[in-house]
Amino acid sequence: EIVLTQSPATLSLSPGESATLSCRASQNVYSHLVWYQQKPGQPPRLLIYDASIRATDIPARFSGSGSGTDFTLTISSLEPEDFAVYYCHQRSKWPRTFGQGTKVEIK
Amino acid sequence: EVQLVESGGGLVKPGGSLRLSCAASGFIFTTYTMNWVRQAPGKGLEWVSSISSSTEYIYYADSVKGRFTISRDNAKNSLFLQMHSLRADDTAVYYCSRDLRVGATRDYWGQGALVTVSS
């Protein structure tokens, strides 16, 4: 199974700062990688698919990059509503897998 | 409006069984792969199982293979997860989701059903 390793586990930042989240895959997943945001008590919300394409209604401050085994989610200027947990998820091979998550918290 | 509503969660004893349902509406159910994803309390997301639109392809996580069975009733726009031999580590919120297919720009998730396995 493909293991996705996210770093850092926690990111402590202030509103207005930028956030850079990393996801590394144990095998080549090409561009078949998505990013989700999850807030407490809510289901995940799709942010980015195919590694770099913003999903419907996702603000432009969210961007994704990478291919193969190394991926990055960047939030250019954190808004108060962006403090949440972020997961990467590979859709390249079965079984599908998720990373363990990165928590973006208010500093 | 796309809606996915899970039901059937609850408290069950170790070794017991439970059947989750997901009622889908607002889209052509028969054309989408559907998924179950779970989240243990305070933990991350874990993909559980997926079923293709025509049921031709079915996949399971190793952690549930042989114990869980995914199915769908396309006539009733419903997705199911039959769970047997439940263990404490199956305790989680179980989400039903509509898969992100080629050409789509978003996926959809239900609000989740809590399954608690405890004596």
mmCIF file of N, CA, C and O in Angstrom, chain B residues 42-99:
data_model
loop_
_atom_site.group_PDB
_atom_site.id
_atom_site.type_symbol
_atom_site.label_atom_id
_atom_site.label_comp_id
_atom_site.label_asym_id
_atom_site.label_seq_id
_atom_site.Cartn_x
_atom_site.Cartn_y
_atom_site.Cartn_z
ATOM 1 N N GLY B 42 -10.822 11.402 17.339
ATOM 2 C CA GLY B 42 -9.555 12.109 17.495
ATOM 3 C C GLY B 42 -8.462 11.689 16.542
ATOM 4 O O GLY B 42 -7.316 12.129 16.683
ATOM 5 N N LYS B 43 -8.793 10.860 15.565
ATOM 6 C CA LYS B 43 -7.778 10.340 14.631
ATOM 7 C C LYS B 43 -8.010 10.844 13.221
ATOM 8 O O LYS B 43 -8.923 11.639 12.965
ATOM 9 N N GLY B 44 -7.193 10.379 12.306
ATOM 10 C CA GLY B 44 -7.280 10.808 10.922
ATOM 11 C C GLY B 44 -8.277 10.006 10.110
ATOM 12 O O GLY B 44 -8.980 9.130 10.615
ATOM 13 N N LEU B 45 -8.329 10.330 8.836
ATOM 14 C CA LEU B 45 -9.246 9.670 7.916
ATOM 15 C C LEU B 45 -8.664 8.339 7.449
ATOM 16 O O LEU B 45 -7.460 8.224 7.209
ATOM 17 N N GLU B 46 -9.523 7.352 7.309
ATOM 18 C CA GLU B 46 -9.123 6.033 6.794
ATOM 19 C C GLU B 46 -10.109 5.592 5.726
ATOM 20 O O GLU B 46 -11.298 5.429 6.001
ATOM 21 N N TRP B 47 -9.625 5.392 4.519
ATOM 22 C CA TRP B 47 -10.464 4.838 3.455
ATOM 23 C C TRP B 47 -10.821 3.399 3.816
ATOM 24 O O TRP B 47 -9.964 2.632 4.249
ATOM 25 N N VAL B 48 -12.107 3.045 3.629
ATOM 26 C CA VAL B 48 -12.591 1.716 4.012
ATOM 27 C C VAL B 48 -12.907 0.851 2.790
ATOM 28 O O VAL B 48 -12.447 -0.287 2.685
ATOM 29 N N SER B 49 -13.714 1.389 1.864
ATOM 30 C CA SER B 49 -14.168 0.568 0.757
ATOM 31 C C SER B 49 -14.740 1.439 -0.336
ATOM 32 O O SER B 49 -15.200 2.558 -0.080
ATOM 33 N N SER B 50 -14.707 0.924 -1.577
ATOM 34 C CA SER B 50 -15.293 1.608 -2.711
ATOM 35 C C SER B 50 -15.994 0.598 -3.602
ATOM 36 O O SER B 50 -15.564 -0.560 -3.696
ATOM 37 N N ILE B 51 -17.038 1.066 -4.286
ATOM 38 C CA ILE B 51 -17.787 0.219 -5.211
ATOM 39 C C ILE B 51 -18.084 1.021 -6.467
ATOM 40 O O ILE B 51 -18.540 2.166 -6.395
ATOM 41 N N SER B 52 -17.814 0.446 -7.607
ATOM 42 C CA SER B 52 -18.044 1.151 -8.863
ATOM 43 C C SER B 52 -19.538 1.231 -9.162
ATOM 44 O O SER B 52 -20.354 0.556 -8.541
ATOM 45 N N SER B 53 -19.874 2.032 -10.150
ATOM 46 C CA SER B 53 -21.281 2.317 -10.442
ATOM 47 C C SER B 53 -22.084 1.066 -10.770
ATOM 48 O O SER B 53 -23.233 0.929 -10.350
ATOM 49 N N SER B 54 -21.464 0.162 -11.490
ATOM 50 C CA SER B 54 -22.168 -1.064 -11.884
ATOM 51 C C SER B 54 -21.854 -2.244 -10.985
ATOM 52 O O SER B 54 -22.235 -3.375 -11.285
ATOM 53 N N THR B 55 -21.148 -1.984 -9.898
ATOM 54 C CA THR B 55 -20.667 -2.995 -8.938
ATOM 55 C C THR B 55 -19.610 -3.923 -9.543
ATOM 56 O O THR B 55 -19.278 -4.948 -8.948
ATOM 57 N N GLU B 56 -19.071 -3.553 -10.679
ATOM 58 C CA GLU B 56 -18.061 -4.406 -11.306
ATOM 59 C C GLU B 56 -16.769 -4.428 -10.486
ATOM 60 O O GLU B 56 -16.086 -5.452 -10.414
ATOM 61 N N TYR B 57 -16.448 -3.298 -9.878
ATOM 62 C CA TYR B 57 -15.220 -3.199 -9.098
ATOM 63 C C TYR B 57 -15.556 -2.878 -7.646
ATOM 64 O O TYR B 57 -16.296 -1.939 -7.365
ATOM 65 N N ILE B 58 -14.981 -3.665 -6.754
ATOM 66 C CA ILE B 58 -15.156 -3.471 -5.320
ATOM 67 C C ILE B 58 -13.785 -3.600 -4.664
ATOM 68 O O ILE B 58 -13.027 -4.535 -4.973
ATOM 69 N N TYR B 59 -13.478 -2.687 -3.775
ATOM 70 C CA TYR B 59 -12.190 -2.688 -3.091
ATOM 71 C C TYR B 59 -12.397 -2.478 -1.596
ATOM 72 O O TYR B 59 -13.323 -1.781 -1.181
ATOM 73 N N TYR B 60 -11.486 -3.056 -0.825
ATOM 74 C CA TYR B 60 -11.534 -2.924 0.624
ATOM 75 C C TYR B 60 -10.156 -2.614 1.183
ATOM 76 O O TYR B 60 -9.134 -3.068 0.651
ATOM 77 N N ALA B 61 -10.129 -1.905 2.296
ATOM 78 C CA ALA B 61 -8.904 -1.774 3.072
ATOM 79 C C ALA B 61 -8.588 -3.119 3.712
ATOM 80 O O ALA B 61 -9.507 -3.885 4.058
ATOM 81 N N ASP B 62 -7.323 -3.401 3.879
ATOM 82 C CA ASP B 62 -6.925 -4.669 4.501
ATOM 83 C C ASP B 62 -7.528 -4.815 5.894
ATOM 84 O O ASP B 62 -7.840 -5.932 6.329
ATOM 85 N N SER B 63 -7.702 -3.703 6.582
ATOM 86 C CA SER B 63 -8.187 -3.742 7.964
ATOM 87 C C SER B 63 -9.628 -4.247 8.073
ATOM 88 O O SER B 63 -10.061 -4.649 9.162
ATOM 89 N N VAL B 64 -10.379 -4.235 6.971
ATOM 90 C CA VAL B 64 -11.784 -4.662 7.027
ATOM 91 C C VAL B 64 -12.077 -5.820 6.081
ATOM 92 O O VAL B 64 -13.193 -6.368 6.106
ATOM 93 N N LYS B 65 -11.104 -6.191 5.274
ATOM 94 C CA LYS B 65 -11.332 -7.246 4.284
ATOM 95 C C LYS B 65 -11.740 -8.536 4.972
ATOM 96 O O LYS B 65 -11.141 -8.960 5.955
ATOM 97 N N GLY B 66 -12.801 -9.160 4.449
ATOM 98 C CA GLY B 66 -13.299 -10.398 5.035
ATOM 99 C C GLY B 66 -14.315 -10.191 6.130
ATOM 100 O O GLY B 66 -14.983 -11.141 6.558
ATOM 101 N N ARG B 67 -14.428 -8.969 6.626
ATOM 102 C CA ARG B 67 -15.402 -8.675 7.692
ATOM 103 C C ARG B 67 -16.496 -7.725 7.223
ATOM 104 O O ARG B 67 -17.633 -7.788 7.699
ATOM 105 N N PHE B 68 -16.143 -6.809 6.314
ATOM 106 C CA PHE B 68 -17.098 -5.811 5.817
ATOM 107 C C PHE B 68 -17.466 -6.133 4.371
ATOM 108 O O PHE B 68 -16.618 -6.616 3.601
ATOM 109 N N THR B 69 -18.691 -5.804 4.003
ATOM 110 C CA THR B 69 -19.150 -5.963 2.621
ATOM 111 C C THR B 69 -19.852 -4.697 2.174
ATOM 112 O O THR B 69 -20.813 -4.267 2.815
ATOM 113 N N ILE B 70 -19.358 -4.127 1.090
ATOM 114 C CA ILE B 70 -20.001 -2.956 0.511
ATOM 115 C C ILE B 70 -20.965 -3.413 -0.573
ATOM 116 O O ILE B 70 -20.707 -4.398 -1.285
ATOM 117 N N SER B 71 -22.087 -2.719 -0.695
ATOM 118 C CA SER B 71 -23.054 -3.030 -1.750
ATOM 119 C C SER B 71 -23.849 -1.782 -2.064
ATOM 120 O O SER B 71 -23.755 -0.771 -1.361
ATOM 121 N N ARG B 72 -24.615 -1.845 -3.120
ATOM 122 C CA ARG B 72 -25.457 -0.722 -3.508
ATOM 123 C C ARG B 72 -26.716 -1.241 -4.164
ATOM 124 O O ARG B 72 -26.721 -2.319 -4.769
ATOM 125 N N ASP B 73 -27.765 -0.436 -4.041
ATOM 126 C CA ASP B 73 -29.028 -0.712 -4.719
ATOM 127 C C ASP B 73 -29.290 0.490 -5.613
ATOM 128 O O ASP B 73 -29.763 1.537 -5.154
ATOM 129 N N ASN B 74 -28.961 0.366 -6.882
ATOM 130 C CA ASN B 74 -29.095 1.493 -7.800
ATOM 131 C C ASN B 74 -30.554 1.883 -8.041
ATOM 132 O O ASN B 74 -30.846 3.027 -8.364
ATOM 133 N N ALA B 75 -31.448 0.951 -7.857
ATOM 134 C CA ALA B 75 -32.870 1.265 -8.026
ATOM 135 C C ALA B 75 -33.376 2.145 -6.888
ATOM 136 O O ALA B 75 -34.332 2.907 -7.063
ATOM 137 N N LYS B 76 -32.717 2.041 -5.727
ATOM 138 C CA LYS B 76 -33.154 2.811 -4.553
ATOM 139 C C LYS B 76 -32.156 3.895 -4.176
ATOM 140 O O LYS B 76 -32.270 4.492 -3.097
ATOM 141 N N ASN B 77 -31.175 4.136 -5.042
ATOM 142 C CA ASN B 77 -30.167 5.181 -4.786
ATOM 143 C C ASN B 77 -29.555 5.038 -3.390
ATOM 144 O O ASN B 77 -29.435 6.020 -2.628
ATOM 145 N N SER B 78 -29.166 3.838 -3.081
ATOM 146 C CA SER B 78 -28.657 3.560 -1.738
ATOM 147 C C SER B 78 -27.345 2.796 -1.760
ATOM 148 O O SER B 78 -27.128 1.926 -2.618
ATOM 149 N N LEU B 79 -26.518 3.118 -0.792
ATOM 150 C CA LEU B 79 -25.229 2.464 -0.583
ATOM 151 C C LEU B 79 -25.264 1.819 0.798
ATOM 152 O O LEU B 79 -25.880 2.358 1.724
ATOM 153 N N PHE B 80 -24.592 0.674 0.914
ATOM 154 C CA PHE B 80 -24.620 -0.043 2.174
ATOM 155 C C PHE B 80 -23.208 -0.478 2.583
ATOM 156 O O PHE B 80 -22.326 -0.645 1.743
ATOM 157 N N LEU B 81 -23.050 -0.674 3.888
ATOM 158 C CA LEU B 81 -21.836 -1.294 4.406
ATOM 159 C C LEU B 81 -22.261 -2.274 5.497
ATOM 160 O O LEU B 81 -22.710 -1.864 6.568
ATOM 161 N N GLN B 82 -22.152 -3.561 5.186
ATOM 162 C CA GLN B 82 -22.451 -4.603 6.161
ATOM 163 C C GLN B 82 -21.175 -4.919 6.919
ATOM 164 O O GLN B 82 -20.161 -5.274 6.309
ATOM 165 N N MET B 83 -21.240 -4.787 8.231
ATOM 166 C CA MET B 83 -20.049 -4.980 9.058
ATOM 167 C C MET B 83 -20.262 -6.153 10.016
ATOM 168 O O MET B 83 -21.260 -6.172 10.764
ATOM 169 N N HIS B 84 -19.356 -7.108 9.983
ATOM 170 C CA HIS B 84 -19.397 -8.271 10.871
ATOM 171 C C HIS B 84 -18.127 -8.310 11.705
ATOM 172 O O HIS B 84 -17.134 -7.649 11.403
ATOM 173 N N SER B 85 -18.165 -9.149 12.741
ATOM 174 C CA SER B 85 -16.994 -9.368 13.612
ATOM 175 C C SER B 85 -16.374 -8.043 14.048
ATOM 176 O O SER B 85 -15.164 -7.847 13.968
ATOM 177 N N LEU B 86 -17.219 -7.144 14.496
ATOM 178 C CA LEU B 86 -16.745 -5.807 14.832
ATOM 179 C C LEU B 86 -15.818 -5.828 16.038
ATOM 180 O O LEU B 86 -15.989 -6.614 16.974
ATOM 181 N N ARG B 87 -14.841 -4.948 15.978
ATOM 182 C CA ARG B 87 -13.816 -4.839 17.029
ATOM 183 C C ARG B 87 -13.824 -3.422 17.570
ATOM 184 O O ARG B 87 -14.333 -2.496 16.940
ATOM 185 N N ALA B 88 -13.182 -3.258 18.714
ATOM 186 C CA ALA B 88 -13.126 -1.928 19.323
ATOM 187 C C ALA B 88 -12.479 -0.914 18.378
ATOM 188 O O ALA B 88 -12.880 0.257 18.333
ATOM 189 N N ASP B 89 -11.496 -1.360 17.606
ATOM 190 C CA ASP B 89 -10.821 -0.412 16.711
ATOM 191 C C ASP B 89 -11.615 -0.095 15.451
ATOM 192 O O ASP B 89 -11.140 0.641 14.592
ATOM 193 N N ASP B 90 -12.821 -0.648 15.327
ATOM 194 C CA ASP B 90 -13.741 -0.240 14.261
ATOM 195 C C ASP B 90 -14.587 0.951 14.697
ATOM 196 O O ASP B 90 -15.352 1.494 13.883
ATOM 197 N N THR B 91 -14.476 1.332 15.962
ATOM 198 C CA THR B 91 -15.215 2.493 16.458
ATOM 199 C C THR B 91 -14.784 3.736 15.689
ATOM 200 O O THR B 91 -13.604 4.088 15.665
ATOM 201 N N ALA B 92 -15.750 4.400 15.074
ATOM 202 C CA ALA B 92 -15.431 5.538 14.217
ATOM 203 C C ALA B 92 -16.711 6.186 13.702
ATOM 204 O O ALA B 92 -17.793 5.603 13.800
ATOM 205 N N VAL B 93 -16.553 7.369 13.161
ATOM 206 C CA VAL B 93 -17.598 7.956 12.333
ATOM 207 C C VAL B 93 -17.370 7.438 10.918
ATOM 208 O O VAL B 93 -16.248 7.517 10.389
ATOM 209 N N TYR B 94 -18.416 6.901 10.331
ATOM 210 C CA TYR B 94 -18.333 6.350 8.979
ATOM 211 C C TYR B 94 -19.013 7.319 8.021
ATOM 212 O O TYR B 94 -20.208 7.628 8.176
ATOM 213 N N TYR B 95 -18.242 7.773 7.047
ATOM 214 C CA TYR B 95 -18.744 8.701 6.041
ATOM 215 C C TYR B 95 -18.992 7.969 4.719
ATOM 216 O O TYR B 95 -18.166 7.177 4.266
ATOM 217 N N CYS B 96 -20.094 8.312 4.111
ATOM 218 C CA CYS B 96 -20.401 7.895 2.752
ATOM 219 C C CYS B 96 -19.960 9.048 1.846
ATOM 220 O O CYS B 96 -20.184 10.218 2.182
ATOM 221 N N SER B 97 -19.333 8.746 0.720
ATOM 222 C CA SER B 97 -18.951 9.829 -0.185
ATOM 223 C C SER B 97 -19.163 9.448 -1.634
ATOM 224 O O SER B 97 -19.056 8.262 -2.002
ATOM 225 N N ARG B 98 -19.479 10.455 -2.429
ATOM 226 C CA ARG B 98 -19.565 10.277 -3.875
ATOM 227 C C ARG B 98 -18.180 10.544 -4.443
ATOM 228 O O ARG B 98 -17.585 11.585 -4.171
ATOM 229 N N ASP B 99 -17.701 9.605 -5.233
ATOM 230 C CA ASP B 99 -16.329 9.713 -5.701
ATOM 231 C C ASP B 99 -16.141 10.886 -6.648
ATOM 232 O O ASP B 99 -17.075 11.320 -7.336
#
